[in-house]
mmCIF file of C-alpha atoms in Angstrom:
data_model
loop_
_atom_site.group_PDB
_atom_site.id
_atom_site.type_symbol
_atom_site.label_atom_id
_atom_site.label_comp_id
_atom_site.label_asym_id
_atom_site.label_seq_id
_atom_site.Cartn_x
_atom_site.Cartn_y
_atom_site.Cartn_z
ATOM 1 C CA MET A 1 7.551 -32.105 38.848
ATOM 2 C CA GLU A 2 9.177 -29.660 36.442
ATOM 3 C CA GLN A 3 7.950 -31.694 33.481
ATOM 4 C CA LYS A 4 4.405 -31.581 34.852
ATOM 5 C CA LYS A 5 4.570 -27.785 35.159
ATOM 6 C CA VAL A 6 5.682 -27.476 31.541
ATOM 7 C CA GLU A 7 2.862 -29.729 30.366
ATOM 8 C CA THR A 8 0.315 -27.775 32.428
ATOM 9 C CA LYS A 9 1.607 -24.533 30.942
ATOM 10 C CA LYS A 10 1.331 -25.901 27.405
ATOM 11 C CA LEU A 11 -2.183 -27.176 28.059
ATOM 12 C CA GLY A 12 -3.213 -23.781 29.409
ATOM 13 C CA PHE A 13 -1.715 -22.107 26.339
ATOM 14 C CA ILE A 14 -3.722 -24.380 24.046
ATOM 15 C CA LYS A 15 -6.902 -23.805 26.062
ATOM 16 C CA GLY A 16 -6.417 -20.035 25.747
ATOM 17 C CA ILE A 17 -6.142 -20.247 21.959
ATOM 18 C CA ALA A 18 -9.085 -22.659 21.842
ATOM 19 C CA LEU A 19 -11.219 -20.189 23.797
ATOM 20 C CA THR A 20 -10.506 -17.414 21.293
ATOM 21 C CA LEU A 21 -11.291 -19.827 18.429
ATOM 22 C CA LEU A 22 -14.604 -20.755 20.059
ATOM 23 C CA ILE A 23 -15.550 -17.082 20.371
ATOM 24 C CA ALA A 24 -14.436 -16.336 16.786
ATOM 25 C CA ILE A 25 -16.602 -19.134 15.381
ATOM 26 C CA ALA A 26 -19.573 -18.044 17.488
ATOM 27 C CA ALA A 27 -19.070 -14.468 16.258
ATOM 28 C CA LYS A 28 -19.004 -15.686 12.654
ATOM 29 C CA TYR A 29 -22.425 -17.301 12.951
ATOM 30 C CA LEU A 30 -23.882 -14.447 14.999
ATOM 31 C CA ALA A 31 -22.727 -12.033 12.277
ATOM 32 C CA GLU A 32 -25.005 -13.822 9.820
ATOM 33 C CA LEU A 33 -28.133 -12.797 11.751
ATOM 34 C CA PRO A 34 -30.256 -9.963 10.266
ATOM 35 C CA PHE A 35 -29.272 -7.169 12.669
ATOM 36 C CA LEU A 36 -25.858 -8.343 13.789
ATOM 37 C CA HIS A 37 -24.445 -8.664 10.256
ATOM 38 C CA ILE A 38 -24.078 -4.880 10.209
ATOM 39 C CA MET A 39 -21.692 -5.054 13.162
ATOM 40 C CA GLY A 40 -19.568 -7.747 11.561
ATOM 41 C CA GLN A 41 -17.642 -10.717 12.913
ATOM 42 C CA LEU A 42 -14.675 -8.773 14.305
ATOM 43 C CA VAL A 43 -16.740 -6.388 16.380
ATOM 44 C CA ILE A 44 -18.963 -9.156 17.739
ATOM 45 C CA ALA A 45 -15.863 -11.155 18.709
ATOM 46 C CA ILE A 46 -14.393 -8.396 20.860
ATOM 47 C CA LEU A 47 -17.740 -7.659 22.522
ATOM 48 C CA PHE A 48 -18.219 -11.391 23.131
ATOM 49 C CA GLY A 49 -14.773 -11.496 24.733
ATOM 50 C CA VAL A 50 -15.546 -8.558 27.029
ATOM 51 C CA VAL A 51 -18.841 -10.138 28.150
ATOM 52 C CA TRP A 52 -17.141 -13.517 28.720
ATOM 53 C CA LYS A 53 -14.455 -11.849 30.860
ATOM 54 C CA SER A 54 -17.102 -10.003 32.910
ATOM 55 C CA LEU A 55 -19.448 -12.948 33.450
ATOM 56 C CA ILE A 56 -17.187 -16.005 33.485
ATOM 57 C CA GLY A 57 -13.626 -14.747 33.749
ATOM 58 C CA VAL A 58 -10.409 -16.040 32.207
ATOM 59 C CA PRO A 59 -8.179 -18.513 34.088
ATOM 60 C CA ALA A 60 -4.623 -17.285 34.619
ATOM 61 C CA TYR A 61 -3.198 -20.340 32.860
ATOM 62 C CA ALA A 62 -5.065 -19.426 29.643
ATOM 63 C CA VAL A 63 -3.814 -15.832 29.383
ATOM 64 C CA ALA A 64 -0.683 -16.787 27.430
ATOM 65 C CA GLY A 65 -2.874 -18.402 24.763
ATOM 66 C CA THR A 66 -5.290 -15.465 24.521
ATOM 67 C CA ASN A 67 -2.322 -13.091 24.224
ATOM 68 C CA TYR A 68 -0.862 -15.245 21.452
ATOM 69 C CA SER A 69 -4.113 -14.916 19.523
ATOM 70 C CA SER A 70 -4.273 -11.144 20.005
ATOM 71 C CA LYS A 71 -0.687 -10.613 18.821
ATOM 72 C CA VAL A 72 0.708 -13.368 16.587
ATOM 73 C CA LEU A 73 -2.468 -14.670 14.949
ATOM 74 C CA LEU A 74 -3.506 -11.069 14.346
ATOM 75 C CA ARG A 75 -0.548 -10.506 12.029
ATOM 76 C CA VAL A 76 -1.218 -13.703 10.086
ATOM 77 C CA GLY A 77 -4.848 -12.644 9.669
ATOM 78 C CA ILE A 78 -3.900 -9.220 8.334
ATOM 79 C CA ILE A 79 -1.478 -10.792 5.841
ATOM 80 C CA LEU A 80 -4.174 -13.113 4.492
ATOM 81 C CA LEU A 81 -6.629 -10.208 4.275
ATOM 82 C CA GLY A 82 -4.591 -9.073 1.262
ATOM 83 C CA MET A 83 -6.457 -11.749 -0.698
ATOM 84 C CA ARG A 84 -9.470 -9.441 -0.621
ATOM 85 C CA LEU A 85 -7.750 -6.468 -2.242
ATOM 86 C CA ASN A 86 -7.566 -6.480 -6.041
ATOM 87 C CA LEU A 87 -5.271 -3.631 -7.029
ATOM 88 C CA LYS A 88 -6.655 -3.713 -10.576
ATOM 89 C CA ASP A 89 -10.107 -2.723 -9.315
ATOM 90 C CA ILE A 90 -8.649 0.342 -7.650
ATOM 91 C CA ILE A 91 -6.798 1.324 -10.828
ATOM 92 C CA ASN A 92 -9.881 0.739 -12.998
ATOM 93 C CA ALA A 93 -12.036 2.896 -10.720
ATOM 94 C CA GLY A 94 -10.083 5.943 -11.907
ATOM 95 C CA PRO A 95 -8.088 8.729 -10.238
ATOM 96 C CA LYS A 96 -11.125 10.694 -9.067
ATOM 97 C CA THR A 97 -12.528 7.753 -7.132
ATOM 98 C CA PHE A 98 -9.096 7.108 -5.628
ATOM 99 C CA ALA A 99 -8.799 10.784 -4.702
ATOM 100 C CA VAL A 100 -12.121 10.746 -2.861
ATOM 101 C CA GLY A 101 -11.011 7.761 -0.777
ATOM 102 C CA ALA A 102 -7.543 9.196 -0.099
ATOM 103 C CA ILE A 103 -8.777 12.665 0.870
ATOM 104 C CA SER A 104 -11.467 11.212 3.125
ATOM 105 C CA LEU A 105 -8.870 9.023 4.823
ATOM 106 C CA ALA A 106 -6.408 11.866 5.415
ATOM 107 C CA ILE A 107 -8.964 14.383 6.648
ATOM 108 C CA GLY A 108 -10.750 11.769 8.755
ATOM 109 C CA ILE A 109 -7.552 10.815 10.581
ATOM 110 C CA LEU A 110 -6.424 14.413 11.140
ATOM 111 C CA VAL A 111 -9.806 15.673 12.346
ATOM 112 C CA VAL A 112 -10.525 12.808 14.748
ATOM 113 C CA TYR A 113 -6.978 12.831 16.120
ATOM 114 C CA GLY A 114 -7.163 16.599 16.565
ATOM 115 C CA LEU A 115 -10.428 16.236 18.464
ATOM 116 C CA THR A 116 -9.012 13.546 20.751
ATOM 117 C CA ARG A 117 -6.108 15.838 21.626
ATOM 118 C CA LEU A 118 -8.575 18.670 22.266
ATOM 119 C CA PHE A 119 -10.537 16.383 24.621
ATOM 120 C CA LYS A 120 -7.283 15.298 26.308
ATOM 121 C CA VAL A 121 -7.580 11.652 25.275
ATOM 122 C CA GLU A 122 -4.401 9.620 25.751
ATOM 123 C CA LYS A 123 -2.285 9.986 22.606
ATOM 124 C CA LYS A 124 -2.141 6.354 21.465
ATOM 125 C CA LEU A 125 -5.850 5.849 22.054
ATOM 126 C CA GLY A 126 -6.453 8.989 19.985
ATOM 127 C CA ILE A 127 -4.322 7.657 17.136
ATOM 128 C CA LEU A 128 -6.156 4.321 17.111
ATOM 129 C CA THR A 129 -9.584 5.976 17.166
ATOM 130 C CA ALA A 130 -8.569 8.288 14.326
ATOM 131 C CA CYS A 131 -7.155 5.479 12.183
ATOM 132 C CA GLY A 132 -10.171 3.245 12.789
ATOM 133 C CA THR A 133 -12.455 6.070 11.678
ATOM 134 C CA GLY A 134 -10.390 7.197 8.712
ATOM 135 C CA ILE A 135 -9.071 3.919 7.287
ATOM 136 C CA CYS A 136 -10.921 0.657 7.806
ATOM 137 C CA GLY A 137 -12.259 0.127 11.281
ATOM 138 C CA ALA A 138 -11.050 -2.768 13.399
ATOM 139 C CA ALA A 139 -8.424 -4.089 10.948
ATOM 140 C CA ALA A 140 -6.707 -0.687 10.832
ATOM 141 C CA ILE A 141 -6.802 -0.340 14.618
ATOM 142 C CA LEU A 142 -5.229 -3.765 15.070
ATOM 143 C CA ALA A 143 -2.499 -3.042 12.511
ATOM 144 C CA ILE A 144 -1.642 0.409 13.859
ATOM 145 C CA SER A 145 -1.776 -0.854 17.445
ATOM 146 C CA SER A 146 1.163 -3.133 16.726
ATOM 147 C CA GLN A 147 3.112 -0.244 15.237
ATOM 148 C CA ILE A 148 2.739 2.132 18.185
ATOM 149 C CA LYS A 149 2.815 -0.517 20.943
ATOM 150 C CA ALA A 150 -0.579 0.530 22.260
ATOM 151 C CA LYS A 151 -2.053 -0.925 25.436
ATOM 152 C CA GLU A 152 -4.683 -3.597 24.987
ATOM 153 C CA LYS A 153 -7.302 -1.453 26.714
ATOM 154 C CA ASP A 154 -6.674 1.352 24.210
ATOM 155 C CA THR A 155 -7.017 -1.042 21.287
ATOM 156 C CA ALA A 156 -10.242 -2.521 22.648
ATOM 157 C CA ILE A 157 -11.786 0.889 23.401
ATOM 158 C CA ALA A 158 -10.933 2.174 19.929
ATOM 159 C CA VAL A 159 -12.455 -0.914 18.286
ATOM 160 C CA ALA A 160 -15.645 -0.618 20.348
ATOM 161 C CA THR A 161 -15.936 3.105 19.631
ATOM 162 C CA VAL A 162 -15.591 2.726 15.880
ATOM 163 C CA ALA A 163 -17.934 -0.286 15.900
ATOM 164 C CA VAL A 164 -20.761 1.595 17.587
ATOM 165 C CA LEU A 165 -20.276 4.654 15.389
ATOM 166 C CA GLY A 166 -20.102 2.637 12.181
ATOM 167 C CA THR A 167 -23.244 0.674 13.001
ATOM 168 C CA THR A 168 -25.129 3.852 13.915
ATOM 169 C CA PHE A 169 -24.087 5.652 10.735
ATOM 170 C CA THR A 170 -24.975 2.614 8.626
ATOM 171 C CA PHE A 171 -28.555 2.823 9.820
ATOM 172 C CA GLY A 172 -28.491 6.584 9.327
ATOM 173 C CA TYR A 173 -27.310 6.263 5.722
ATOM 174 C CA THR A 174 -30.085 3.840 4.791
ATOM 175 C CA VAL A 175 -32.649 6.264 6.230
ATOM 176 C CA LEU A 176 -31.118 9.293 4.493
ATOM 177 C CA TYR A 177 -30.555 7.549 1.146
ATOM 178 C CA PRO A 178 -33.756 8.856 -0.515
ATOM 179 C CA LEU A 179 -32.984 12.391 0.681
ATOM 180 C CA LEU A 180 -29.369 12.635 -0.464
ATOM 181 C CA GLU A 181 -30.231 12.983 -4.160
ATOM 182 C CA LEU A 182 -27.264 10.885 -5.218
ATOM 183 C CA SER A 183 -27.131 8.488 -8.145
ATOM 184 C CA ASP A 184 -26.435 4.832 -7.415
ATOM 185 C CA GLN A 185 -22.818 5.419 -8.418
ATOM 186 C CA GLY A 186 -22.473 8.537 -6.301
ATOM 187 C CA TYR A 187 -24.101 6.915 -3.273
ATOM 188 C CA GLY A 188 -21.795 3.910 -3.508
ATOM 189 C CA ILE A 189 -18.685 6.115 -3.638
ATOM 190 C CA PHE A 190 -20.048 8.223 -0.774
ATOM 191 C CA SER A 191 -20.650 5.147 1.405
ATOM 192 C CA GLY A 192 -17.264 3.587 0.656
ATOM 193 C CA ALA A 193 -15.406 6.824 1.381
ATOM 194 C CA THR A 194 -17.008 7.598 4.722
ATOM 195 C CA LEU A 195 -17.982 4.414 6.601
ATOM 196 C CA HIS A 196 -15.731 2.324 8.795
ATOM 197 C CA GLU A 197 -15.948 -1.458 8.370
ATOM 198 C CA ILE A 198 -16.462 -3.265 5.055
ATOM 199 C CA ALA A 199 -19.596 -4.782 6.623
ATOM 200 C CA HIS A 200 -20.898 -1.252 7.246
ATOM 201 C CA VAL A 201 -20.136 -0.200 3.678
ATOM 202 C CA ILE A 202 -21.937 -3.155 2.099
ATOM 203 C CA ALA A 203 -24.990 -2.805 4.338
ATOM 204 C CA ALA A 204 -25.276 0.953 3.833
ATOM 205 C CA ALA A 205 -24.783 0.825 0.048
ATOM 206 C CA ALA A 206 -27.373 -1.948 -0.449
ATOM 207 C CA PRO A 207 -30.342 0.442 -1.058
ATOM 208 C CA GLY A 208 -28.479 1.756 -4.124
ATOM 209 C CA GLY A 209 -28.318 -1.698 -5.745
ATOM 210 C CA ASN A 210 -25.440 -3.830 -6.981
ATOM 211 C CA GLU A 211 -23.622 -0.977 -8.739
ATOM 212 C CA ALA A 212 -23.589 1.061 -5.527
ATOM 213 C CA VAL A 213 -22.329 -1.891 -3.483
ATOM 214 C CA ASP A 214 -19.555 -2.728 -5.973
ATOM 215 C CA LEU A 215 -18.295 0.851 -6.098
ATOM 216 C CA ALA A 216 -18.589 1.231 -2.337
ATOM 217 C CA VAL A 217 -16.381 -1.821 -1.787
ATOM 218 C CA VAL A 218 -13.780 -0.581 -4.308
ATOM 219 C CA VAL A 219 -13.540 2.831 -2.618
ATOM 220 C CA LYS A 220 -13.377 1.156 0.775
ATOM 221 C CA LEU A 221 -10.571 -1.116 -0.394
ATOM 222 C CA THR A 222 -8.745 1.979 -1.636
ATOM 223 C CA ARG A 223 -8.666 3.109 1.970
ATOM 224 C CA VAL A 224 -7.575 -0.379 3.046
ATOM 225 C CA ALA A 225 -4.668 -0.231 0.575
ATOM 226 C CA LEU A 226 -3.575 3.107 2.040
ATOM 227 C CA LEU A 227 -3.243 1.409 5.427
ATOM 228 C CA ILE A 228 0.268 0.375 4.348
ATOM 229 C CA PRO A 229 1.840 3.848 3.909
ATOM 230 C CA VAL A 230 -0.145 5.236 6.859
ATOM 231 C CA ALA A 231 1.106 2.474 9.190
ATOM 232 C CA ILE A 232 4.699 3.089 8.115
ATOM 233 C CA LEU A 233 4.340 6.867 8.504
ATOM 234 C CA ILE A 234 2.775 6.627 11.961
ATOM 235 C CA GLY A 235 5.421 4.119 13.082
ATOM 236 C CA PHE A 236 8.123 6.508 11.827
ATOM 237 C CA ILE A 237 6.660 9.547 13.640
ATOM 238 C CA MET A 238 6.033 7.731 16.922
ATOM 239 C CA ASN A 239 9.494 6.160 16.892
ATOM 240 C CA TRP A 240 11.160 9.479 16.189
ATOM 241 C CA LYS A 241 9.275 11.291 18.965
ATOM 242 C CA GLU A 242 9.760 8.577 21.570
ATOM 243 C CA ARG A 243 13.492 8.255 20.956
ATOM 244 C CA SER A 244 14.044 12.020 21.013
ATOM 245 C CA THR A 245 11.787 12.994 23.939
ATOM 246 C CA VAL A 246 11.329 9.905 26.113
ATOM 247 C CA THR A 247 14.563 7.924 25.907
ATOM 248 C CA GLY A 248 16.815 10.787 24.806
ATOM 249 C CA LYS A 249 18.419 8.537 22.191
ATOM 250 C CA LYS A 250 19.277 9.880 18.777
ATOM 251 C CA PHE A 251 16.907 8.878 15.990
ATOM 252 C CA THR A 252 18.337 6.590 13.313
ATOM 253 C CA TRP A 253 16.737 5.031 10.245
ATOM 254 C CA LYS A 254 17.666 1.609 11.631
ATOM 255 C CA SER A 255 15.453 2.272 14.651
ATOM 256 C CA ILE A 256 12.276 2.393 12.549
ATOM 257 C CA GLN A 257 10.049 -0.597 13.181
ATOM 258 C CA ILE A 258 9.246 -2.160 9.828
ATOM 259 C CA PRO A 259 5.730 -3.638 9.861
ATOM 260 C CA TRP A 260 6.597 -6.802 7.944
ATOM 261 C CA PHE A 261 3.061 -8.129 8.262
ATOM 262 C CA ILE A 262 1.821 -5.062 6.358
ATOM 263 C CA PHE A 263 4.187 -5.890 3.513
ATOM 264 C CA GLY A 264 2.881 -9.443 3.692
ATOM 265 C CA PHE A 265 -0.591 -7.993 3.214
ATOM 266 C CA LEU A 266 0.629 -6.112 0.120
ATOM 267 C CA LEU A 267 2.321 -9.240 -1.242
ATOM 268 C CA MET A 268 -0.882 -11.274 -0.865
ATOM 269 C CA SER A 269 -2.781 -8.487 -2.597
ATOM 270 C CA ALA A 270 -0.317 -8.462 -5.493
ATOM 271 C CA ILE A 271 -0.560 -12.255 -5.868
ATOM 272 C CA TYR A 272 -4.365 -12.090 -5.837
ATOM 273 C CA SER A 273 -4.387 -9.200 -8.331
ATOM 274 C CA SER A 274 -2.210 -11.209 -10.730
ATOM 275 C CA GLY A 275 -4.912 -13.866 -11.015
ATOM 276 C CA ALA A 276 -2.557 -16.582 -9.788
ATOM 277 C CA VAL A 277 -4.969 -17.632 -7.040
ATOM 278 C CA PRO A 278 -8.349 -19.162 -8.011
ATOM 279 C CA GLU A 279 -11.295 -17.174 -6.677
ATOM 280 C CA PRO A 280 -12.684 -20.039 -4.517
ATOM 281 C CA LEU A 281 -9.296 -20.430 -2.800
ATOM 282 C CA ALA A 282 -8.998 -16.662 -2.296
ATOM 283 C CA GLU A 283 -12.428 -16.600 -0.652
ATOM 284 C CA LYS A 284 -11.423 -19.395 1.716
ATOM 285 C CA LEU A 285 -8.208 -17.549 2.637
ATOM 286 C CA VAL A 286 -10.177 -14.367 3.343
ATOM 287 C CA MET A 287 -12.560 -16.391 5.504
ATOM 288 C CA LEU A 288 -9.549 -17.800 7.396
ATOM 289 C CA SER A 289 -8.201 -14.262 7.716
ATOM 290 C CA TYR A 290 -11.377 -13.110 9.416
ATOM 291 C CA ILE A 291 -11.359 -16.117 11.751
ATOM 292 C CA LEU A 292 -7.787 -15.310 12.803
ATOM 293 C CA MET A 293 -8.534 -11.600 13.261
ATOM 294 C CA ALA A 294 -11.701 -12.495 15.191
ATOM 295 C CA MET A 295 -9.557 -14.695 17.448
ATOM 296 C CA ALA A 296 -7.295 -11.686 17.978
ATOM 297 C CA MET A 297 -10.340 -9.554 18.813
ATOM 298 C CA ALA A 298 -11.557 -12.198 21.255
ATOM 299 C CA GLY A 299 -8.125 -12.216 22.885
ATOM 300 C CA LEU A 300 -8.313 -8.453 23.350
ATOM 301 C CA GLY A 301 -11.819 -8.611 24.764
ATOM 302 C CA LEU A 302 -10.862 -11.351 27.230
ATOM 303 C CA ASN A 303 -8.259 -9.035 28.751
ATOM 304 C CA ILE A 304 -10.592 -6.021 29.166
ATOM 305 C CA ASP A 305 -13.352 -5.394 31.689
ATOM 306 C CA LEU A 306 -16.455 -3.227 31.312
ATOM 307 C CA VAL A 307 -15.241 -0.804 33.982
ATOM 308 C CA THR A 308 -12.391 0.157 31.662
ATOM 309 C CA PHE A 309 -14.818 0.994 28.851
ATOM 310 C CA ARG A 310 -16.934 3.156 31.137
ATOM 311 C CA LYS A 311 -13.893 4.964 32.507
ATOM 312 C CA TYR A 312 -11.978 5.682 29.300
ATOM 313 C CA GLY A 313 -14.441 5.340 26.424
ATOM 314 C CA GLY A 314 -16.527 8.550 26.651
ATOM 315 C CA LYS A 315 -14.159 11.139 25.211
ATOM 316 C CA PRO A 316 -12.902 8.995 22.302
ATOM 317 C CA PHE A 317 -16.516 8.260 21.403
ATOM 318 C CA ILE A 318 -17.433 11.959 21.267
ATOM 319 C CA ALA A 319 -14.347 12.711 19.174
ATOM 320 C CA GLY A 320 -15.189 9.857 16.828
ATOM 321 C CA LEU A 321 -18.819 10.952 16.581
ATOM 322 C CA VAL A 322 -17.992 14.549 15.647
ATOM 323 C CA GLY A 323 -15.272 13.362 13.279
ATOM 324 C CA SER A 324 -17.604 10.859 11.605
ATOM 325 C CA ILE A 325 -20.243 13.534 11.024
ATOM 326 C CA LEU A 326 -17.644 15.821 9.445
ATOM 327 C CA LEU A 327 -16.294 12.918 7.375
ATOM 328 C CA SER A 328 -19.782 12.191 6.021
ATOM 329 C CA CYS A 329 -20.232 15.852 5.065
ATOM 330 C CA LEU A 330 -16.821 15.893 3.406
ATOM 331 C CA GLY A 331 -17.569 12.712 1.443
ATOM 332 C CA TYR A 332 -20.816 14.174 0.139
ATOM 333 C CA VAL A 333 -19.052 17.364 -0.941
ATOM 334 C CA LEU A 334 -16.241 15.437 -2.658
ATOM 335 C CA VAL A 335 -18.668 13.304 -4.679
ATOM 336 C CA GLN A 336 -20.286 16.508 -5.956
ATOM 337 C CA ALA A 337 -17.004 18.375 -6.480
ATOM 338 C CA PHE A 338 -15.450 15.556 -8.533
ATOM 339 C CA HIS A 339 -18.672 15.140 -10.552
ATOM 340 C CA LEU A 340 -19.011 11.494 -9.537
ATOM 341 C CA ASN A 341 -22.757 11.701 -9.005
#
């Protein structure tokens, strides 16, 4: 009898992972459609998961597998994502381009987080929304979520908020492109410094041509690279505050949670930048990375219901909207101020 229970548990675990894989693959193909490609595979996966949970439900025996996808496979996916970041491209882009990305990231995080506190949004949800807006959308939210031990509902709400905002602003940028009076180079830097997901950046920069798209991706990856120090800093601050105010324990350097998967991301990036990995293999690893992160997104979505979004999503969305508008204005000013137009 005991053996049968163990086998049933294992089978349920496998079925849970298989369900997230099914959703991730479906999201991949849906993301190739004309409109949905702007949203990207990760966003579609979490929305797919939420709809599945609402319409079909998730059996209790499969929850362990969906949780495994949303936690363990997430970290593996983020590590492999390093195969997309060529550190040489960031160096070759020059200090001014790097500065635009770094300043946009810092101001974006501070402004959106400040607004969430003003609107009395729960602190961890505010941090996730701010980091998703300022750094790199869903990937940043997933990475930071692990650092601050955020609730799954907070992670899912932050992802959905940034997804809707990024998609909306992508359409807005393509409409405003002729009116911005930016060169192809300037428009690419502007797009990469202010939009959320890489899919958003590529779609928005497309009207400016290949040069705009290439520069947009480089600036965006500058923000992705800065995810590493930001994740460590936020983990440090949250750990220090929680130990001093919640548990009453004295802060020690040993108590800092080291995000080893973030260092794995940096290691993969360094290996890719060295040229040791052939480009076709790197592309396949990035594709695998997105499948794994989409599985993690699906796992999150399968544990969230639509009532939760309606109840908790309004204030973060408003904060993200105002912050995104200010971030766009800042990016435009920085491109002009650094004479990158």
